[in-house]
PDB file of N, CA, C and O in Angstrom:
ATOM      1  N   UNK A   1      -4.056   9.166  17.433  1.00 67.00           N
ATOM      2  CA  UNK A   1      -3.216   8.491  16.470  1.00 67.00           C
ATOM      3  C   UNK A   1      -3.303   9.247  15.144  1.00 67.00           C
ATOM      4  O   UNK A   1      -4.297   9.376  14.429  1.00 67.00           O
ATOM      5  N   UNK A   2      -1.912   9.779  14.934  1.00 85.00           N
ATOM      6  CA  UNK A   2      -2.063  10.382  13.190  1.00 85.00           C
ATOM      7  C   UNK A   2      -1.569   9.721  12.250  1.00 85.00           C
ATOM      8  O   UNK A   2      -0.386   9.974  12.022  1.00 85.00           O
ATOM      9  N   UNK A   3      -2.213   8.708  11.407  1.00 89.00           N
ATOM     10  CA  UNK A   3      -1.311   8.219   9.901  1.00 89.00           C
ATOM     11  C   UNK A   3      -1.140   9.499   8.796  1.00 89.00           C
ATOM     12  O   UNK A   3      -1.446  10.682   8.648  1.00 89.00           O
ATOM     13  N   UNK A   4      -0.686   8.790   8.375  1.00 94.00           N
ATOM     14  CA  UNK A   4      -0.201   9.096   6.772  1.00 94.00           C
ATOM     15  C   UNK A   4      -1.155   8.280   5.628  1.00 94.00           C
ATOM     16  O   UNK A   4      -0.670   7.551   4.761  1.00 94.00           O
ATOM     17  N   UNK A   5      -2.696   8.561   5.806  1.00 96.00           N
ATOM     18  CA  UNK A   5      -3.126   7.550   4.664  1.00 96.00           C
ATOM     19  C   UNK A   5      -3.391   8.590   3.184  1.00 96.00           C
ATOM     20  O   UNK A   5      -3.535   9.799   3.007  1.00 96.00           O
ATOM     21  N   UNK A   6      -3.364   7.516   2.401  1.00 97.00           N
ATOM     22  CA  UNK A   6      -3.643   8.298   0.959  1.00 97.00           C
ATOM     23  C   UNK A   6      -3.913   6.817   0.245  1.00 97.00           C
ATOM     24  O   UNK A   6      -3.366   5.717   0.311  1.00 97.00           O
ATOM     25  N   UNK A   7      -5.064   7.385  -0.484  1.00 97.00           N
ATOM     26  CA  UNK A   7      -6.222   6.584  -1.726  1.00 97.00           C
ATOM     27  C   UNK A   7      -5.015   6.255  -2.546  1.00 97.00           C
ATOM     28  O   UNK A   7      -4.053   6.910  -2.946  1.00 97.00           O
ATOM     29  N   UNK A   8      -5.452   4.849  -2.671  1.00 96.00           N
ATOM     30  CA  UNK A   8      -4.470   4.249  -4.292  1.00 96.00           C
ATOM     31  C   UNK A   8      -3.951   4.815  -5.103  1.00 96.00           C
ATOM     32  O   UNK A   8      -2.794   4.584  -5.456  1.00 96.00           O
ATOM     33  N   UNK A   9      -4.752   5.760  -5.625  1.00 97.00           N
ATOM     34  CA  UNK A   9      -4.597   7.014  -7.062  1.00 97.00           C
ATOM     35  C   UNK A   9      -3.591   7.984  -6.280  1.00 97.00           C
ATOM     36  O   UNK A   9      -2.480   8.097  -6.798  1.00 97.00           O
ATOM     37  N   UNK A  10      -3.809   8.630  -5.213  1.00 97.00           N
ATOM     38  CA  UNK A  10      -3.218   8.991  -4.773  1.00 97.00           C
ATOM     39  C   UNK A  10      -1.633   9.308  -4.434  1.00 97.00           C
ATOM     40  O   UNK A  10      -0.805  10.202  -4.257  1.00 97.00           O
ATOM     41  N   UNK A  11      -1.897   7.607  -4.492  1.00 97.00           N
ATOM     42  CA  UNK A  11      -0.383   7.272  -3.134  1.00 97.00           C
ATOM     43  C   UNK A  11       0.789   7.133  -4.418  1.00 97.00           C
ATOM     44  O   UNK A  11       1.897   7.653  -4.544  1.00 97.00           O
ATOM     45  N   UNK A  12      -0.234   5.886  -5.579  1.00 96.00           N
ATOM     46  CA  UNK A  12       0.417   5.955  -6.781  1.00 96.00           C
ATOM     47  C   UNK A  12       1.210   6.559  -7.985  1.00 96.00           C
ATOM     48  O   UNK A  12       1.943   6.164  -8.892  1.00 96.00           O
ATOM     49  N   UNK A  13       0.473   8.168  -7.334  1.00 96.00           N
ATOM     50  CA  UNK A  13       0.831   9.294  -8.662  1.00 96.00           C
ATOM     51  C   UNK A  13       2.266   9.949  -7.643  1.00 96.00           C
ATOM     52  O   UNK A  13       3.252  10.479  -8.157  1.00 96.00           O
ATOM     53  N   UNK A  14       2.079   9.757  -6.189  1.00 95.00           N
ATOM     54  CA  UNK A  14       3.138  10.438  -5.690  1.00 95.00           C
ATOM     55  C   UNK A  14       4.714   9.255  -5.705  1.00 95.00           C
ATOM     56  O   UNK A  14       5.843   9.745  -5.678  1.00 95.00           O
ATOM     57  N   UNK A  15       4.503   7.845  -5.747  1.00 94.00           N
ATOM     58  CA  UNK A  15       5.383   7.011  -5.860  1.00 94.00           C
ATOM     59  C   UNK A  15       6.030   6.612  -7.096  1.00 94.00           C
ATOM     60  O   UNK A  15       5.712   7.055  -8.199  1.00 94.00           O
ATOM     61  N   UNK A  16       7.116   5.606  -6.840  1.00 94.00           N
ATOM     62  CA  UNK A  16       7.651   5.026  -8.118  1.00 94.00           C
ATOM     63  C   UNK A  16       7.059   3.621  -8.845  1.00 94.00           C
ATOM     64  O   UNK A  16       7.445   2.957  -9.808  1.00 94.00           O
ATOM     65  N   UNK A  17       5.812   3.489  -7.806  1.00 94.00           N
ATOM     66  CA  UNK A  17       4.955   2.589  -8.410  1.00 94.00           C
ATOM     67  C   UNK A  17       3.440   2.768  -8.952  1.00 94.00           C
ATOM     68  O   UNK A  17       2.497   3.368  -8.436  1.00 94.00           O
ATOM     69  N   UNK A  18       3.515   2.121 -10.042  1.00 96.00           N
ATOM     70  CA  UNK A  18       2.362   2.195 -10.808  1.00 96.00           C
ATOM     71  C   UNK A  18       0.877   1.884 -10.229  1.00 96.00           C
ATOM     72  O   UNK A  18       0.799   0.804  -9.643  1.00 96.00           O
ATOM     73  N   UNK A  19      -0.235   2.600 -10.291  1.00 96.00           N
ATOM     74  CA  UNK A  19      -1.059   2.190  -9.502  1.00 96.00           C
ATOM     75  C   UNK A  19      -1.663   0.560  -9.927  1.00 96.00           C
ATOM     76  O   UNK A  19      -2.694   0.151  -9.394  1.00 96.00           O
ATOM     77  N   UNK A  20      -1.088  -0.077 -10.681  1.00 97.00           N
ATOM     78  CA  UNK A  20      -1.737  -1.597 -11.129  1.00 97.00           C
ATOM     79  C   UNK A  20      -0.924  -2.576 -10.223  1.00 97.00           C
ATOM     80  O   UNK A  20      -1.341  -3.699  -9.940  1.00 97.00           O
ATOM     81  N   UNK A  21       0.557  -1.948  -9.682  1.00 96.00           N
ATOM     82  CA  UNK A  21       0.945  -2.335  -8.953  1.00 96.00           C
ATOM     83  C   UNK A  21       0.678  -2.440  -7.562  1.00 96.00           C
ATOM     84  O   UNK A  21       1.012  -3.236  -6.684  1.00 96.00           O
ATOM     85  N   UNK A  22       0.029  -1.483  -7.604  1.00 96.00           N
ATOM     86  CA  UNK A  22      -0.655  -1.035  -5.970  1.00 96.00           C
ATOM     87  C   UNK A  22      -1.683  -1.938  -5.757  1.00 96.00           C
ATOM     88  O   UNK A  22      -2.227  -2.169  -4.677  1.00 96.00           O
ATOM     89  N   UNK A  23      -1.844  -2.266  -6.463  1.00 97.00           N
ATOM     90  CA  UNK A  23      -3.597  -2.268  -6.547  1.00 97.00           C
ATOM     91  C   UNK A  23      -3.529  -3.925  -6.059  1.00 97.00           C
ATOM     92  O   UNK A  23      -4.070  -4.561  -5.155  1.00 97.00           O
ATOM     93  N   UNK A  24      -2.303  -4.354  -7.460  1.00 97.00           N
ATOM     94  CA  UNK A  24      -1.991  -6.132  -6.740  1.00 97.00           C
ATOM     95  C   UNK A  24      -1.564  -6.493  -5.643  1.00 97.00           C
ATOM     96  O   UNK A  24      -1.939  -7.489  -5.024  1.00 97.00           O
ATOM     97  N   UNK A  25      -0.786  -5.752  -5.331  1.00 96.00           N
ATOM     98  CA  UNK A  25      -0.041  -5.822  -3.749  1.00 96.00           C
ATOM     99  C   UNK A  25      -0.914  -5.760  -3.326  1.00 96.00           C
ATOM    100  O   UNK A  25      -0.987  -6.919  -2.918  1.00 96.00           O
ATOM    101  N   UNK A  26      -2.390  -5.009  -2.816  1.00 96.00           N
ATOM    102  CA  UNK A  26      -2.807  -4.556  -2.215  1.00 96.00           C
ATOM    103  C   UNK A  26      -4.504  -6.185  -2.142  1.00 96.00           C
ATOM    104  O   UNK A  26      -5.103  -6.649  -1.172  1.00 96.00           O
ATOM    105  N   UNK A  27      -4.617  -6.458  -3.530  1.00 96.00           N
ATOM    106  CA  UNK A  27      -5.259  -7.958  -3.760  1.00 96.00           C
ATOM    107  C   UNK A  27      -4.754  -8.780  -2.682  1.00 96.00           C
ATOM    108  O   UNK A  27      -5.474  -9.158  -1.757  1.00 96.00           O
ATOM    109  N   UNK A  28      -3.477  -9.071  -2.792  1.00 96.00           N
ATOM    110  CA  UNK A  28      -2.800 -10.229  -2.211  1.00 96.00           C
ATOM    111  C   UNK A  28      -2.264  -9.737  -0.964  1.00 96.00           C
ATOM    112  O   UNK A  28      -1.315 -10.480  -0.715  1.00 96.00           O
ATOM    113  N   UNK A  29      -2.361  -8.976  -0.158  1.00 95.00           N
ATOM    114  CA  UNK A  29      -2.267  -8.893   0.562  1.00 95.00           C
ATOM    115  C   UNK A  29      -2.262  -9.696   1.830  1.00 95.00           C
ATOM    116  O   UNK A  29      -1.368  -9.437   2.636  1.00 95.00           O
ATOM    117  N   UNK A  30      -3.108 -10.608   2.115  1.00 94.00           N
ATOM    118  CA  UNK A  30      -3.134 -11.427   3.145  1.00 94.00           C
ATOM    119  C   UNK A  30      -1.759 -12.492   2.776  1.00 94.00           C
ATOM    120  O   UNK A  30      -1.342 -13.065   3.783  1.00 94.00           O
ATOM    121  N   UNK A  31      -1.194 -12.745   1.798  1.00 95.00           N
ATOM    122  CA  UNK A  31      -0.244 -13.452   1.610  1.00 95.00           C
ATOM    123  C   UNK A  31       1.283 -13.072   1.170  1.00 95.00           C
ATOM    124  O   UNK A  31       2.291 -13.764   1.028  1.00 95.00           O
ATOM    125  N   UNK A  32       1.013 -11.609   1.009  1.00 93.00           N
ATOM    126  CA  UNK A  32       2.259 -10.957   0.564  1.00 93.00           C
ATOM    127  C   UNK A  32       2.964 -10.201   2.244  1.00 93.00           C
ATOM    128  O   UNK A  32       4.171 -10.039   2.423  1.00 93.00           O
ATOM    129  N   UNK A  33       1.730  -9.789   3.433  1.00 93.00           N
ATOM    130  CA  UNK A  33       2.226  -9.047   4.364  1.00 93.00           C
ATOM    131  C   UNK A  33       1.877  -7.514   4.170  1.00 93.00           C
ATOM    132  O   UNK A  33       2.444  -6.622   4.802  1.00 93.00           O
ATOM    133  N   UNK A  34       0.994  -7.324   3.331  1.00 95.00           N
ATOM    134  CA  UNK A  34       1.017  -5.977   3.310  1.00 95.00           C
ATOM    135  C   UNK A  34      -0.314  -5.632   3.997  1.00 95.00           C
ATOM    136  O   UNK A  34      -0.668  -4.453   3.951  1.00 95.00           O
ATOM    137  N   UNK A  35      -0.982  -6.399   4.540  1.00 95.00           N
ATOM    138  CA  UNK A  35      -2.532  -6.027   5.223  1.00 95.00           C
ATOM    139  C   UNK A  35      -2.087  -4.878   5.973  1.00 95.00           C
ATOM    140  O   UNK A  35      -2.709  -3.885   5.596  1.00 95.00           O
ATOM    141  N   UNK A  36      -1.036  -4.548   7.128  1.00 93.00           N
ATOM    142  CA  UNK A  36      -0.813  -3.746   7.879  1.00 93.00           C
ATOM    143  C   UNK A  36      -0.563  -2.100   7.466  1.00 93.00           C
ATOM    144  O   UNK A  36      -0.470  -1.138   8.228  1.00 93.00           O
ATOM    145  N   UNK A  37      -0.497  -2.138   6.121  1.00 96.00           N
ATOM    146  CA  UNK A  37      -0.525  -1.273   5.069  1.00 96.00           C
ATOM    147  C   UNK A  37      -1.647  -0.847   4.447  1.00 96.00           C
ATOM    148  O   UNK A  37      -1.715   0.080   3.639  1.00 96.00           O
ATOM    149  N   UNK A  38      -2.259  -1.325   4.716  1.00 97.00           N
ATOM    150  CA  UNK A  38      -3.952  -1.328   3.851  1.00 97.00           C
ATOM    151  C   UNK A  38      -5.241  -0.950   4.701  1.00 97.00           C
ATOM    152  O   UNK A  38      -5.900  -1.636   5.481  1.00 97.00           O
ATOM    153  N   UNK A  39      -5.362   0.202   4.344  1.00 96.00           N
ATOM    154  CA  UNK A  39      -6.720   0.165   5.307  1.00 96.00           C
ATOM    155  C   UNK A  39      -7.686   0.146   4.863  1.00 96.00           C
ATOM    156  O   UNK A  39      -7.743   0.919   3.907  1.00 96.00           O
ATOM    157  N   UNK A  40      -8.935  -0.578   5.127  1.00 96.00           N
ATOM    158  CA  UNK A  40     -10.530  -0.174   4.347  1.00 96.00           C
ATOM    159  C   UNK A  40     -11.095   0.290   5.378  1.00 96.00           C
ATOM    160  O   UNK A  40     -10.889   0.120   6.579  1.00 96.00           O
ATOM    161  N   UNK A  41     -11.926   0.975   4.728  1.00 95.00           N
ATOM    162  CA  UNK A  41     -12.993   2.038   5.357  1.00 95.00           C
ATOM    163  C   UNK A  41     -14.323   1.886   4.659  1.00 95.00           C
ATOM    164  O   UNK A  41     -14.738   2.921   4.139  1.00 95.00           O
ATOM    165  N   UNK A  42     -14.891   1.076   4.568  1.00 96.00           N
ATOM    166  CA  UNK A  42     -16.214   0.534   3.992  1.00 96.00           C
ATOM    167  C   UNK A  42     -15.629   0.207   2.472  1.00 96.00           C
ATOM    168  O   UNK A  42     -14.705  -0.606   2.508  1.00 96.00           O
ATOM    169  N   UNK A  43     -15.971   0.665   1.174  1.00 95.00           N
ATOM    170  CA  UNK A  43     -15.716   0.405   0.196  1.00 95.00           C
ATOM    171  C   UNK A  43     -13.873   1.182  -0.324  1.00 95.00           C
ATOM    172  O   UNK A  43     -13.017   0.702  -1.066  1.00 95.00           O
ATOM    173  N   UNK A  44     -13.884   2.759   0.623  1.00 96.00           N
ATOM    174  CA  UNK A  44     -12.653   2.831   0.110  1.00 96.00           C
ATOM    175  C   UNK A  44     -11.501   2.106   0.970  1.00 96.00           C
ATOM    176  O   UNK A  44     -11.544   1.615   2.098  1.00 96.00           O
ATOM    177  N   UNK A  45     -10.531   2.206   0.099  1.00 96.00           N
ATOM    178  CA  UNK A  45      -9.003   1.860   0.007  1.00 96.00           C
ATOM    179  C   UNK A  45      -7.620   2.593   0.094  1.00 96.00           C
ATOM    180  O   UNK A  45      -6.867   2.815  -0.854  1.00 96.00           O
ATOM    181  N   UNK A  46      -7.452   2.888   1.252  1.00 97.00           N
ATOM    182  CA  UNK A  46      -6.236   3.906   1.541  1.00 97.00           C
ATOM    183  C   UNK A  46      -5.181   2.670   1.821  1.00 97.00           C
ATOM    184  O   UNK A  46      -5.429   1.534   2.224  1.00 97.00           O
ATOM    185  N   UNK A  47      -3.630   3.414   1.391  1.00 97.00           N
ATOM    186  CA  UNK A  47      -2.562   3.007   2.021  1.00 97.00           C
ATOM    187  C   UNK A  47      -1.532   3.900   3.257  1.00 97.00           C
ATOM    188  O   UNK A  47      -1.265   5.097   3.157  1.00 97.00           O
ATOM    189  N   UNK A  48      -1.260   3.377   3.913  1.00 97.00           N
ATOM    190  CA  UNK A  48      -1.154   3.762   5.539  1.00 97.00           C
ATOM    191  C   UNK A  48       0.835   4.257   5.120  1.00 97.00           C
ATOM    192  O   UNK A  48       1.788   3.502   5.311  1.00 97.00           O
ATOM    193  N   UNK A  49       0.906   5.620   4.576  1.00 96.00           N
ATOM    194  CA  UNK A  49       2.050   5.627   3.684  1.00 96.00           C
ATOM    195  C   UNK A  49       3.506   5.160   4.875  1.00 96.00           C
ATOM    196  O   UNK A  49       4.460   4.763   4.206  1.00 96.00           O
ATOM    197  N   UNK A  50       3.778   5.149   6.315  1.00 95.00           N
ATOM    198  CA  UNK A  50       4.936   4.868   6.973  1.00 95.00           C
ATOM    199  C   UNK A  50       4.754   3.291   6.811  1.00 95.00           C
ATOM    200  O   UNK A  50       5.712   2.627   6.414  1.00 95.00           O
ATOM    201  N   UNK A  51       3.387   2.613   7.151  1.00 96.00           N
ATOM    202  CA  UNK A  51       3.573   1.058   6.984  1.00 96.00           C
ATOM    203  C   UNK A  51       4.071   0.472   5.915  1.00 96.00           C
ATOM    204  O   UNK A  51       4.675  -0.599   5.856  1.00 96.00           O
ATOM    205  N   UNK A  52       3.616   1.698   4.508  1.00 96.00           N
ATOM    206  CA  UNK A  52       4.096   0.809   3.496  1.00 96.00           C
ATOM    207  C   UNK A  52       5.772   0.816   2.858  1.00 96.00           C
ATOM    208  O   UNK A  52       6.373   0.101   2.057  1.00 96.00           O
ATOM    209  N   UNK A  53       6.139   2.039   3.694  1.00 95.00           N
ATOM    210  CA  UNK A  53       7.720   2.118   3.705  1.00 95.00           C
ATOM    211  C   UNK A  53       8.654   1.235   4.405  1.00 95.00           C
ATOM    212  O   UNK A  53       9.840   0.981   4.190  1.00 95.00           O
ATOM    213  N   UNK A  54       7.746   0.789   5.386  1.00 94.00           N
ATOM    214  CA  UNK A  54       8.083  -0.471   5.949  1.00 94.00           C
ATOM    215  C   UNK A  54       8.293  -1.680   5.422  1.00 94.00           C
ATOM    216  O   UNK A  54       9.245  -2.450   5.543  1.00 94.00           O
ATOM    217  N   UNK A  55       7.134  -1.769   4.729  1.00 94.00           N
ATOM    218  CA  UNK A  55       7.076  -3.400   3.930  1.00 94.00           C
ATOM    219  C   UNK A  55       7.587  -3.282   2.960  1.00 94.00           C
ATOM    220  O   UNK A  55       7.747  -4.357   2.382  1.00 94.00           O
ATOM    221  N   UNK A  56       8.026  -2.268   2.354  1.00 93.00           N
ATOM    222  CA  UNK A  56       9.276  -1.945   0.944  1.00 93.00           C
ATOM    223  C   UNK A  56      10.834  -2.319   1.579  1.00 93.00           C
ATOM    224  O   UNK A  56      11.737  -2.675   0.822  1.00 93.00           O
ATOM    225  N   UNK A  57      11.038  -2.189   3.104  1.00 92.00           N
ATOM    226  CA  UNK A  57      11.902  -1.894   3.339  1.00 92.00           C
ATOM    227  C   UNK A  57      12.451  -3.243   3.946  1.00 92.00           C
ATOM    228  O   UNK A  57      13.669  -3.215   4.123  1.00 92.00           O
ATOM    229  N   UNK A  58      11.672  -4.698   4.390  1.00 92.00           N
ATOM    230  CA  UNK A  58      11.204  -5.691   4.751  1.00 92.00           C
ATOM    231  C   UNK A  58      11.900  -6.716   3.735  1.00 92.00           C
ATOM    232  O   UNK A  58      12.658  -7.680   3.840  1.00 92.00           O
ATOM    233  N   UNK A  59      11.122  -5.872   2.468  1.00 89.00           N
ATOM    234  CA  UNK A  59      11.251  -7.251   1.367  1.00 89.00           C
ATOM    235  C   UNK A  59      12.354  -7.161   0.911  1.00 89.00           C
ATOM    236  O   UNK A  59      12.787  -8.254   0.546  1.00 89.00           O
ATOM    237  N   UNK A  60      13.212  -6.101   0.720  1.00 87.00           N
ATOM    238  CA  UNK A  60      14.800  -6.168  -0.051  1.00 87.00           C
ATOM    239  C   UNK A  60      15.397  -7.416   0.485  1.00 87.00           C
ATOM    240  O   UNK A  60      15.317  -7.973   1.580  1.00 87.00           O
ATOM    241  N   UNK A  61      15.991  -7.673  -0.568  1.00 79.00           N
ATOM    242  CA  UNK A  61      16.564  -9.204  -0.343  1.00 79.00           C
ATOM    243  C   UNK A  61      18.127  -8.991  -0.089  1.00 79.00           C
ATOM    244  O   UNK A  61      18.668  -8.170  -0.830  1.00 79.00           O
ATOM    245  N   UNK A  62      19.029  -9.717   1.000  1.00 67.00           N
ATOM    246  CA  UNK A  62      20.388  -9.357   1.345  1.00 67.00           C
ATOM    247  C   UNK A  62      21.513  -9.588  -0.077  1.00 67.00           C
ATOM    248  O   UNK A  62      21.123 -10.495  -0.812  1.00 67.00           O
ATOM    249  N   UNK A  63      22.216  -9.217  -0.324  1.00 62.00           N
ATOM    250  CA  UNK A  63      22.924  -9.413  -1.420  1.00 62.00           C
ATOM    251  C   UNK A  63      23.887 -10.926  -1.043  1.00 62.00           C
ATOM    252  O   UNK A  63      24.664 -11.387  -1.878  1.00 62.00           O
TER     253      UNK A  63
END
């Protein structure tokens, strides 16, 4: 299995979101849907970058 993971700081400096944003999404997670996006690995914190294109792509709301 190959992801796409990259560290908060990371994922943040390459996106259009701010890493404080990341960081909350990434808090609330169990209630926002983004766990499947989130991986821990003892203390660090990667985001799983195709899952989270997913859950960007999830939440748009229909016009």
């Amino acid at each position: 299995m190959n992801r796409n993971l990259k560290s908060v700081t990371q994922f943040a400096a390459e996106s259009p979101f701010t890493e404080a944003q990341v960081r909350w999404w990434i808090f609330n997670a169990a209630t926002n849907g983004l766990q499947s996006a989130v991986v821990r690995i003892g203390r660090r914190v990667y985001i799983d970058v195709d899952a989270f294109s997913a859950w960007v792509d999830a939440q748009q709301v229909a016009a």
